[in-house]
CSV table of C-alpha atoms in Angstrom, one decimal:
chain,number,residue,atom,x,y,z
A,130,MET,CA,-0.5,-0.2,0.0
A,131,GLN,CA,2.8,2.6,1.8
A,132,SER,CA,5.2,1.6,-1.6
A,133,SER,CA,5.3,4.5,-4.0
A,134,SER,CA,8.7,3.9,-6.3
A,135,ALA,CA,8.0,4.5,-10.3
A,136,ALA,CA,4.6,2.8,-11.2
A,137,PRO,CA,5.3,-0.8,-12.9
A,138,ALA,CA,5.4,-1.6,-16.2
A,139,HIS,CA,2.8,-3.9,-16.5
A,140,HIS,CA,-0.3,-5.3,-14.1
A,141,ALA,CA,1.1,-5.9,-10.9
A,142,PRO,CA,-2.0,-5.6,-8.5
A,143,GLY,CA,-1.9,-3.1,-4.6
A,144,VAL,CA,1.0,-0.9,-6.4
A,145,PRO,CA,0.0,1.9,-8.6
A,146,PRO,CA,0.7,4.7,-8.0
A,147,VAL,CA,-0.9,6.8,-4.9
A,148,PRO,CA,-2.9,10.0,-6.2
A,149,THR,CA,-1.3,13.6,-4.7
A,150,VAL,CA,-3.5,15.3,-3.5
A,151,ALA,CA,-3.4,19.8,-4.5
A,152,ALA,CA,-3.1,22.2,-2.2
A,153,HIS,CA,-5.7,23.2,-1.9
A,154,PHE,CA,-8.2,20.3,-0.9
A,155,ALA,CA,-7.9,19.7,2.8
A,156,SER,CA,-7.7,15.2,2.0
A,157,LEU,CA,-7.0,13.3,-0.6
A,158,ASP,CA,-11.1,12.4,0.3
A,159,VAL,CA,-12.5,15.8,-0.1
A,160,GLN,CA,-10.9,15.8,-3.2
A,161,GLN,CA,-11.9,13.6,-4.5
A,162,HIS,CA,-15.7,14.4,-3.2
A,163,ALA,CA,-15.3,17.6,-5.0
A,164,ALA,CA,-14.2,16.3,-8.7
A,165,ARG,CA,-17.6,13.9,-8.1
A,166,LEU,CA,-19.1,17.1,-7.8
A,167,GLY,CA,-17.8,18.5,-10.6
A,168,MET,CA,-18.6,16.2,-12.6
A,169,TRP,CA,-22.5,15.7,-10.8
A,170,LEU,CA,-23.1,19.8,-11.7
A,171,PHE,CA,-21.7,19.3,-15.4
A,172,LEU,CA,-23.7,16.7,-16.3
A,173,ALA,CA,-27.0,18.5,-14.9
A,174,THR,CA,-26.1,21.0,-17.5
A,175,GLU,CA,-26.6,18.4,-20.3
A,176,ILE,CA,-29.2,17.5,-18.5
A,177,LEU,CA,-31.1,20.6,-19.0
A,178,LEU,CA,-29.7,21.3,-22.6
A,179,PHE,CA,-31.6,17.6,-24.0
A,180,ALA,CA,-34.6,19.9,-21.9
A,181,GLY,CA,-34.6,22.0,-24.6
A,182,LEU,CA,-35.1,19.9,-27.5
A,183,PHE,CA,-37.4,17.0,-25.2
A,184,VAL,CA,-39.4,20.6,-24.3
A,185,CYS,CA,-39.2,21.9,-28.4
A,186,TYR,CA,-40.6,17.6,-28.8
A,187,ALA,CA,-43.6,17.9,-26.3
A,188,ASN,CA,-44.8,21.0,-26.6
A,189,TYR,CA,-44.9,20.6,-31.2
A,190,ARG,CA,-45.8,16.9,-30.5
A,191,PHE,CA,-49.5,18.9,-28.4
A,192,MET,CA,-50.3,20.3,-31.7
A,193,PHE,CA,-49.4,17.8,-34.7
A,194,PRO,CA,-50.5,14.6,-32.9
A,195,GLU,CA,-51.6,12.3,-35.7
A,196,GLY,CA,-48.6,14.2,-37.9
A,197,PHE,CA,-46.1,12.7,-34.9
A,198,ALA,CA,-47.7,9.0,-34.6
A,199,ALA,CA,-47.9,8.6,-38.2
A,200,ALA,CA,-44.3,9.7,-39.0
A,201,SER,CA,-43.1,7.4,-35.9
A,202,ARG,CA,-44.6,4.4,-37.7
A,203,HIS,CA,-41.7,4.9,-39.5
A,204,LEU,CA,-38.5,4.4,-37.4
A,205,ASN,CA,-37.3,1.7,-37.8
A,206,LEU,CA,-38.8,-0.4,-33.6
A,207,VAL,CA,-36.4,-3.6,-34.1
A,208,LEU,CA,-33.4,-1.2,-34.9
A,209,GLY,CA,-34.6,0.6,-31.9
A,210,THR,CA,-34.6,-1.5,-30.2
A,211,VAL,CA,-31.5,-3.5,-30.2
A,212,ASN,CA,-29.8,-0.3,-29.9
A,213,THR,CA,-31.3,0.5,-26.8
A,214,LEU,CA,-30.9,-3.1,-25.2
A,215,VAL,CA,-26.7,-2.2,-26.7
A,216,LEU,CA,-26.4,1.3,-24.8
A,217,ILE,CA,-27.8,-0.6,-21.4
A,218,THR,CA,-25.6,-2.8,-22.0
A,219,SER,CA,-23.0,-0.5,-22.4
A,220,SER,CA,-23.9,1.1,-19.8
A,221,PHE,CA,-23.7,-1.8,-17.6
A,222,THR,CA,-19.8,-2.7,-18.6
A,223,ALA,CA,-19.2,0.5,-17.9
A,224,ALA,CA,-20.3,0.7,-14.5
A,225,MET,CA,-18.6,-3.3,-14.3
A,226,ALA,CA,-15.6,-1.2,-14.5
A,227,VAL,CA,-15.2,0.7,-12.2
A,228,HIS,CA,-16.4,-1.9,-9.5
A,229,TYR,CA,-13.1,-3.2,-11.3
A,230,ALA,CA,-10.9,-0.1,-10.8
A,231,LYS,CA,-11.9,0.5,-6.8
A,232,GLU,CA,-10.2,-3.0,-6.9
A,233,ALA,CA,-6.8,-2.6,-9.1
A,234,LYS,CA,-8.3,-4.9,-10.9
A,235,ASN,CA,-6.7,-2.3,-14.1
A,236,ARG,CA,-7.2,-5.3,-17.0
A,237,GLN,CA,-10.3,-6.7,-16.4
A,238,VAL,CA,-10.8,-2.2,-16.5
A,239,VAL,CA,-9.5,-2.4,-19.9
A,240,VAL,CA,-11.5,-5.3,-21.0
A,241,MET,CA,-14.4,-4.2,-20.2
A,242,PHE,CA,-13.5,-0.5,-21.2
A,243,ILE,CA,-13.1,-2.3,-24.7
A,244,LEU,CA,-16.1,-4.2,-24.7
A,245,THR,CA,-18.3,-0.6,-23.8
A,246,ILE,CA,-16.2,1.7,-26.8
A,247,LEU,CA,-17.1,-1.8,-29.0
A,248,MET,CA,-21.1,-1.7,-27.9
A,249,ALA,CA,-20.8,2.2,-28.5
A,250,LEU,CA,-20.1,1.6,-32.0
A,251,GLY,CA,-22.3,-0.8,-32.9
A,252,PHE,CA,-24.6,2.1,-31.9
A,253,LEU,CA,-23.6,4.5,-34.1
A,254,VAL,CA,-22.8,1.9,-36.6
A,255,ILE,CA,-26.9,1.2,-36.1
A,256,LYS,CA,-27.4,4.8,-36.6
A,257,TYR,CA,-26.2,4.6,-40.0
A,258,PHE,CA,-28.3,1.9,-41.4
A,259,GLU,CA,-31.2,4.1,-40.1
A,260,TYR,CA,-30.4,7.4,-40.7
A,261,SER,CA,-29.3,6.3,-44.3
A,262,HIS,CA,-32.1,5.0,-44.6
A,263,LYS,CA,-34.2,7.9,-43.5
A,264,ILE,CA,-31.7,9.6,-46.2
A,265,HIS,CA,-32.9,7.6,-49.3
A,266,VAL,CA,-36.5,7.5,-48.9
A,267,GLY,CA,-37.0,11.8,-47.6
A,268,GLN,CA,-38.3,12.1,-44.3
A,269,LEU,CA,-35.9,14.7,-43.4
A,270,PRO,CA,-36.0,18.2,-41.0
A,271,GLY,CA,-38.3,20.9,-42.3
A,272,PRO,CA,-38.4,22.1,-46.1
A,273,TYR,CA,-36.5,19.1,-47.2
A,274,PHE,CA,-39.0,16.3,-46.4
A,275,THR,CA,-39.7,15.4,-49.8
A,276,ASP,CA,-40.9,11.7,-47.9
A,277,THR,CA,-44.2,11.2,-50.8
A,278,GLU,CA,-45.5,8.4,-48.9
A,279,PRO,CA,-49.4,9.0,-48.7
A,280,SER,CA,-49.3,8.2,-44.5
A,281,LEU,CA,-46.4,10.8,-44.7
A,282,GLN,CA,-48.7,13.4,-46.0
A,283,VAL,CA,-49.8,15.2,-42.5
A,284,PRO,CA,-49.2,18.4,-40.7
A,285,GLY,CA,-46.6,17.8,-37.9
A,286,VAL,CA,-44.8,15.7,-39.7
A,287,PRO,CA,-42.0,17.0,-41.1
A,288,MET,CA,-40.9,19.2,-37.5
A,289,TYR,CA,-41.1,15.3,-36.3
A,290,PHE,CA,-38.1,14.8,-38.5
A,291,THR,CA,-36.4,17.4,-37.5
A,292,ILE,CA,-36.9,17.2,-34.0
A,293,TYR,CA,-35.9,13.1,-34.6
A,294,PHE,CA,-32.5,14.7,-35.9
A,295,LEU,CA,-31.3,16.7,-33.3
A,296,SER,CA,-32.7,15.3,-30.8
A,297,THR,CA,-30.4,11.7,-32.6
A,298,GLY,CA,-27.9,14.3,-33.6
A,299,LEU,CA,-27.2,15.5,-30.1
A,300,HIS,CA,-26.9,12.3,-28.5
A,301,GLY,CA,-24.3,10.9,-31.2
A,302,PHE,CA,-23.0,13.1,-30.9
A,303,HIS,CA,-22.0,12.4,-26.8
A,304,VAL,CA,-21.4,8.4,-27.9
A,305,ILE,CA,-18.8,9.7,-29.7
A,306,ILE,CA,-17.7,11.8,-27.3
A,307,GLY,CA,-17.8,9.4,-24.4
A,308,MET,CA,-16.4,6.5,-26.4
A,309,ILE,CA,-13.5,9.4,-27.1
A,310,VAL,CA,-13.8,9.5,-22.9
A,311,LEU,CA,-13.6,6.3,-22.1
A,312,THR,CA,-10.8,6.1,-24.1
A,313,TRP,CA,-8.8,8.4,-22.4
A,314,VAL,CA,-9.1,6.5,-19.4
A,315,GLY,CA,-8.6,3.0,-21.1
A,316,LEU,CA,-5.4,3.2,-21.4
A,317,LYS,CA,-4.6,5.1,-18.7
A,318,ALA,CA,-5.9,2.0,-16.9
A,319,ASN,CA,-3.6,-0.1,-19.3
A,320,ARG,CA,-0.7,2.4,-17.6
A,321,ASN,CA,-2.0,0.7,-14.3
A,322,GLU,CA,-3.2,2.6,-13.1
A,323,PHE,CA,-6.4,3.0,-10.6
A,324,SER,CA,-6.7,1.0,-7.4
A,325,ALA,CA,-8.8,1.7,-4.6
A,326,ARG,CA,-7.0,4.7,-3.6
A,327,ASN,CA,-8.1,6.3,-6.6
A,328,TYR,CA,-11.0,5.6,-9.3
A,329,THR,CA,-12.0,9.1,-9.7
A,330,ALA,CA,-11.5,9.5,-13.7
A,331,VAL,CA,-13.2,6.2,-14.1
A,332,GLU,CA,-15.8,6.2,-12.2
A,333,LEU,CA,-16.2,9.6,-13.7
A,334,GLY,CA,-15.8,8.5,-17.0
A,335,SER,CA,-18.8,6.3,-16.5
A,336,MET,CA,-20.6,8.4,-15.1
A,337,TYR,CA,-20.9,10.6,-18.6
A,338,TRP,CA,-21.3,7.0,-20.0
A,339,HIS,CA,-24.5,6.3,-18.0
A,340,LEU,CA,-25.2,10.2,-18.5
A,341,VAL,CA,-25.8,8.9,-22.7
A,342,ASP,CA,-27.7,5.8,-20.9
A,343,LEU,CA,-29.7,7.7,-19.4
A,344,VAL,CA,-30.8,10.2,-22.4
A,345,TRP,CA,-31.0,7.6,-25.3
A,346,ILE,CA,-34.0,5.8,-21.8
A,347,PHE,CA,-36.2,9.1,-22.9
A,348,LEU,CA,-35.2,9.2,-26.6
A,349,PHE,CA,-36.6,5.9,-27.4
A,350,PRO,CA,-39.8,6.1,-26.5
A,351,MET,CA,-40.0,9.4,-27.4
A,352,LEU,CA,-39.0,8.6,-30.4
A,353,TYR,CA,-40.3,5.1,-31.8
A,354,LEU,CA,-43.0,3.8,-29.4
A,355,ILE,CA,-45.8,6.8,-29.6
B,44,MET,CA,-15.8,21.8,5.9
B,45,SER,CA,-15.4,19.0,8.2
B,46,ALA,CA,-18.5,18.6,7.5
B,47,MET,CA,-17.8,17.6,4.0
B,48,ALA,CA,-15.1,15.6,4.1
B,49,ASN,CA,-17.2,13.5,7.3
B,50,GLU,CA,-19.4,13.2,4.2
B,51,SER,CA,-17.3,11.2,2.0
B,52,SER,CA,-15.0,9.7,4.8
B,53,LYS,CA,-18.1,7.6,5.0
B,54,GLU,CA,-19.3,7.7,1.7
B,55,ALA,CA,-15.4,6.3,1.3
B,56,GLN,CA,-16.9,3.8,3.6
B,57,ASN,CA,-20.8,2.8,1.9
B,58,MET,CA,-17.3,2.1,-1.6
B,59,GLN,CA,-16.3,0.1,0.2
B,60,GLU,CA,-18.9,-2.3,1.7
B,61,GLU,CA,-19.8,-1.8,-1.8
B,62,HIS,CA,-17.1,-4.6,-2.2
B,63,HIS,CA,-18.5,-6.7,-2.6
B,64,GLY,CA,-22.0,-6.7,-3.9
B,65,GLY,CA,-21.2,-3.9,-5.3
B,66,ALA,CA,-20.6,-6.8,-9.7
B,67,THR,CA,-23.6,-9.0,-8.6
B,68,LYS,CA,-26.1,-5.4,-8.3
B,69,TYR,CA,-24.5,-4.2,-11.3
B,70,ALA,CA,-25.5,-7.8,-13.1
B,71,ILE,CA,-29.3,-7.5,-11.8
B,72,ILE,CA,-30.3,-3.5,-12.4
B,73,TRP,CA,-28.7,-4.9,-16.0
B,74,ALA,CA,-31.5,-7.4,-16.1
B,75,ALA,CA,-34.2,-5.3,-14.6
B,76,LEU,CA,-33.0,-2.0,-17.4
B,77,MET,CA,-32.9,-5.0,-20.3
B,78,VAL,CA,-36.6,-6.9,-18.9
B,79,LEU,CA,-38.9,-3.7,-18.3
B,80,THR,CA,-37.0,-2.2,-22.0
B,81,VAL,CA,-39.0,-5.3,-23.7
B,82,VAL,CA,-42.2,-4.7,-21.5
B,83,THR,CA,-41.8,-0.5,-23.0
B,84,VAL,CA,-41.1,-1.3,-26.5
B,85,LEU,CA,-44.2,-4.7,-26.1
B,86,THR,CA,-47.1,-1.9,-24.1
B,87,GLY,CA,-45.9,0.6,-27.0
B,88,ARG,CA,-46.4,-1.8,-29.9
B,89,MET,CA,-50.2,-2.5,-28.0
B,90,HIS,CA,-51.0,1.5,-29.0
B,91,LEU,CA,-53.2,2.1,-26.0
B,92,PRO,CA,-55.1,5.0,-26.7
B,93,ASN,CA,-54.9,7.0,-23.4
B,94,TRP,CA,-52.2,5.8,-21.2
B,95,GLY,CA,-49.1,4.3,-23.3
B,96,LEU,CA,-47.7,7.7,-23.1
B,97,ALA,CA,-48.3,8.4,-19.9
B,98,LEU,CA,-47.5,4.2,-18.8
B,99,ALA,CA,-44.2,4.3,-21.5
B,100,LEU,CA,-43.3,8.0,-19.0
B,101,VAL,CA,-43.3,5.7,-16.4
B,102,ILE,CA,-41.2,2.4,-17.7
B,103,ALA,CA,-38.7,5.6,-18.8
B,104,SER,CA,-38.7,7.3,-15.2
B,105,VAL,CA,-38.8,3.8,-13.7
B,106,LYS,CA,-34.4,2.9,-15.7
B,107,GLY,CA,-33.6,6.7,-15.4
B,108,ALA,CA,-33.8,6.2,-11.8
B,109,LEU,CA,-31.8,2.8,-11.8
B,110,VAL,CA,-28.7,4.8,-14.1
B,111,ALA,CA,-28.9,7.4,-11.1
B,112,LEU,CA,-29.4,5.7,-8.0
B,113,TYR,CA,-27.2,2.3,-9.2
B,114,PHE,CA,-25.1,2.6,-12.0
B,115,MET,CA,-24.1,6.6,-11.3
B,116,HIS,CA,-24.2,5.8,-7.5
B,117,LEU,CA,-26.3,8.3,-6.3
B,118,ALA,CA,-27.9,5.6,-3.9
B,119,ASP,CA,-24.5,5.7,-2.1
B,120,HIS,CA,-23.2,9.4,-1.9
B,121,GLN,CA,-25.6,11.4,-0.7
B,122,GLY,CA,-26.1,14.7,0.0
B,123,ALA,CA,-25.1,17.7,-2.8
B,124,ASN,CA,-24.3,14.8,-5.7
B,125,ARG,CA,-27.8,14.8,-5.7
B,126,ILE,CA,-29.4,17.9,-4.3
B,127,VAL,CA,-27.9,18.9,-7.7
B,128,PHE,CA,-29.5,15.5,-9.9
B,129,ILE,CA,-32.9,16.7,-7.9
B,130,THR,CA,-32.8,20.2,-8.8
B,131,SER,CA,-31.9,19.8,-12.0
B,132,MET,CA,-34.6,17.0,-12.9
B,133,VAL,CA,-37.3,19.9,-11.0
B,134,PHE,CA,-35.6,22.5,-13.3
B,135,VAL,CA,-36.6,19.9,-16.2
B,136,VAL,CA,-40.6,19.2,-15.2
B,137,LEU,CA,-41.0,22.9,-14.4
B,138,MET,CA,-39.5,24.4,-18.5
B,139,LEU,CA,-41.7,21.2,-19.6
B,140,LEU,CA,-44.9,22.4,-17.9
B,141,PHE,CA,-44.7,26.0,-17.9
B,142,THR,CA,-44.0,25.9,-21.9
B,143,LEU,CA,-46.9,23.0,-22.2
B,144,PHE,CA,-49.3,24.6,-19.9
B,145,ASP,CA,-48.2,28.4,-22.3
B,146,ILE,CA,-49.1,26.2,-26.0
B,147,GLY,CA,-52.4,24.5,-23.7
B,148,THR,CA,-54.7,27.4,-23.1
B,149,ARG,CA,-54.2,29.2,-26.4
B,150,PHE,CA,-56.6,30.2,-28.2
B,151,ARG,CA,-57.4,28.2,-31.6
B,152,PRO,CA,-55.8,30.8,-34.0
B,153,THR,CA,-52.8,31.9,-32.4
B,154,LEU,CA,-51.6,28.4,-32.7
B,155,ALA,CA,-50.2,27.0,-36.0
B,156,ALA,CA,-53.6,26.6,-38.4
B,157,SER,CA,-52.4,23.7,-39.4
B,158,GLY,CA,-52.1,21.2,-36.0
B,159,THR,CA,-55.1,19.3,-34.6
B,160,PRO,CA,-55.0,19.6,-31.7
B,161,ILE,CA,-57.3,17.1,-29.4
B,162,ALA,CA,-60.1,19.5,-27.3
B,163,TRP,CA,-57.9,22.5,-25.8
B,164,PRO,CA,-58.3,25.5,-24.3
B,165,VAL,CA,-60.8,22.4,-22.0
B,166,GLU,CA,-59.4,24.2,-18.3
B,167,THR,CA,-60.9,27.7,-18.8
B,168,GLY,CA,-64.0,27.0,-20.1
B,169,GLN,CA,-63.8,29.4,-23.3
B,170,SER,CA,-64.1,28.3,-26.1
B,171,MET,CA,-65.7,24.8,-27.1
B,172,PRO,CA,-62.9,21.9,-28.8
B,173,TYR,CA,-61.3,22.3,-32.2
B,174,ASN,CA,-62.7,20.1,-34.8
B,175,THR,CA,-66.3,20.0,-34.4
B,176,THR,CA,-67.0,19.9,-37.9
B,177,GLY,CA,-63.9,17.1,-38.8
B,178,THR,CA,-62.1,19.5,-40.8
B,179,ASN,CA,-58.9,21.1,-40.0
B,180,GLU,CA,-59.8,24.4,-40.4
B,181,ALA,CA,-59.4,27.2,-37.8
B,182,PRO,CA,-62.8,28.6,-36.7
B,183,GLU,CA,-63.8,31.5,-38.2
B,184,ARG,CA,-63.0,33.0,-34.7
B,185,ARG,CA,-62.0,37.6,-34.8
B,186,SER,CA,-62.5,39.3,-31.9
B,187,HIS,CA,-66.0,40.4,-30.6
């Protein structure tokens, strides 16, 4: 526990470097508490960012209930459901990474993050197929909507696709950011940096990923299950 | 300052205790989330007339709560973290409610001409349900 010699190059449980405490923090506990609180404050702003789109959705759905229902039936429910299950499972592996980081099992942290990133990639690939189909048939936002399908000639349908692309696009952007964050923390785990005394980066990185999951949990019924 | 330090050392203790059950707990939450996803898809496909949206939102909220409490460790952490999360949720609800109150209590001519809200504004008692004629056209309603 006390051995604070040079960080080992290979996996050796129990010898990760002891984290440094910044001068303005009373102790490591306080420092970690502050880091966690800061992350929650950031996530609160993220929640409010997405809430703007939720408000947009709620109001236009109130105005155009039939248009929204008609447009929603043209989303691929199977792909949407598979994506939800993929994202929830990736959230589970991200949570497991925190569990392993606390036990200083850095190798398993790396494995869990690789699984998480692979599932994130799978999510984006499925999203790509959904998008390319929408672009192909012309189910696009606002004035770019060109689909001539009779069941879609209802007021509000182009607005639905505006909100669809805005909200899934912003969410997809967060998926990409999350993948970058998890790669970065995964590289730290690969250098054997985490232990019961220092797993803040793993915890906060996973929290970001859980937020991405949390947002999708609400987007999925809103867009696919009307 | 000392209160803060105490609280975080209590958290550290909680985290230590959680050590054994951590993996099992995450697996249980994961299974619950998967089951709830299947449930919401099945109930969503039924196109329930009145309570479909409410049911979907309740299921989504339960799933969201499970993620926030157990994956994001809000159940283990006390104090400021919870207050930040709850406050943001309160403001999301306020933002939703106030904009919906606004648009929901407007008169027909102030809404989008092609919009087809079902029956509104019902609470004010100042107008009749829309679309009584079966058309999407706004009623001819001039002031006085």
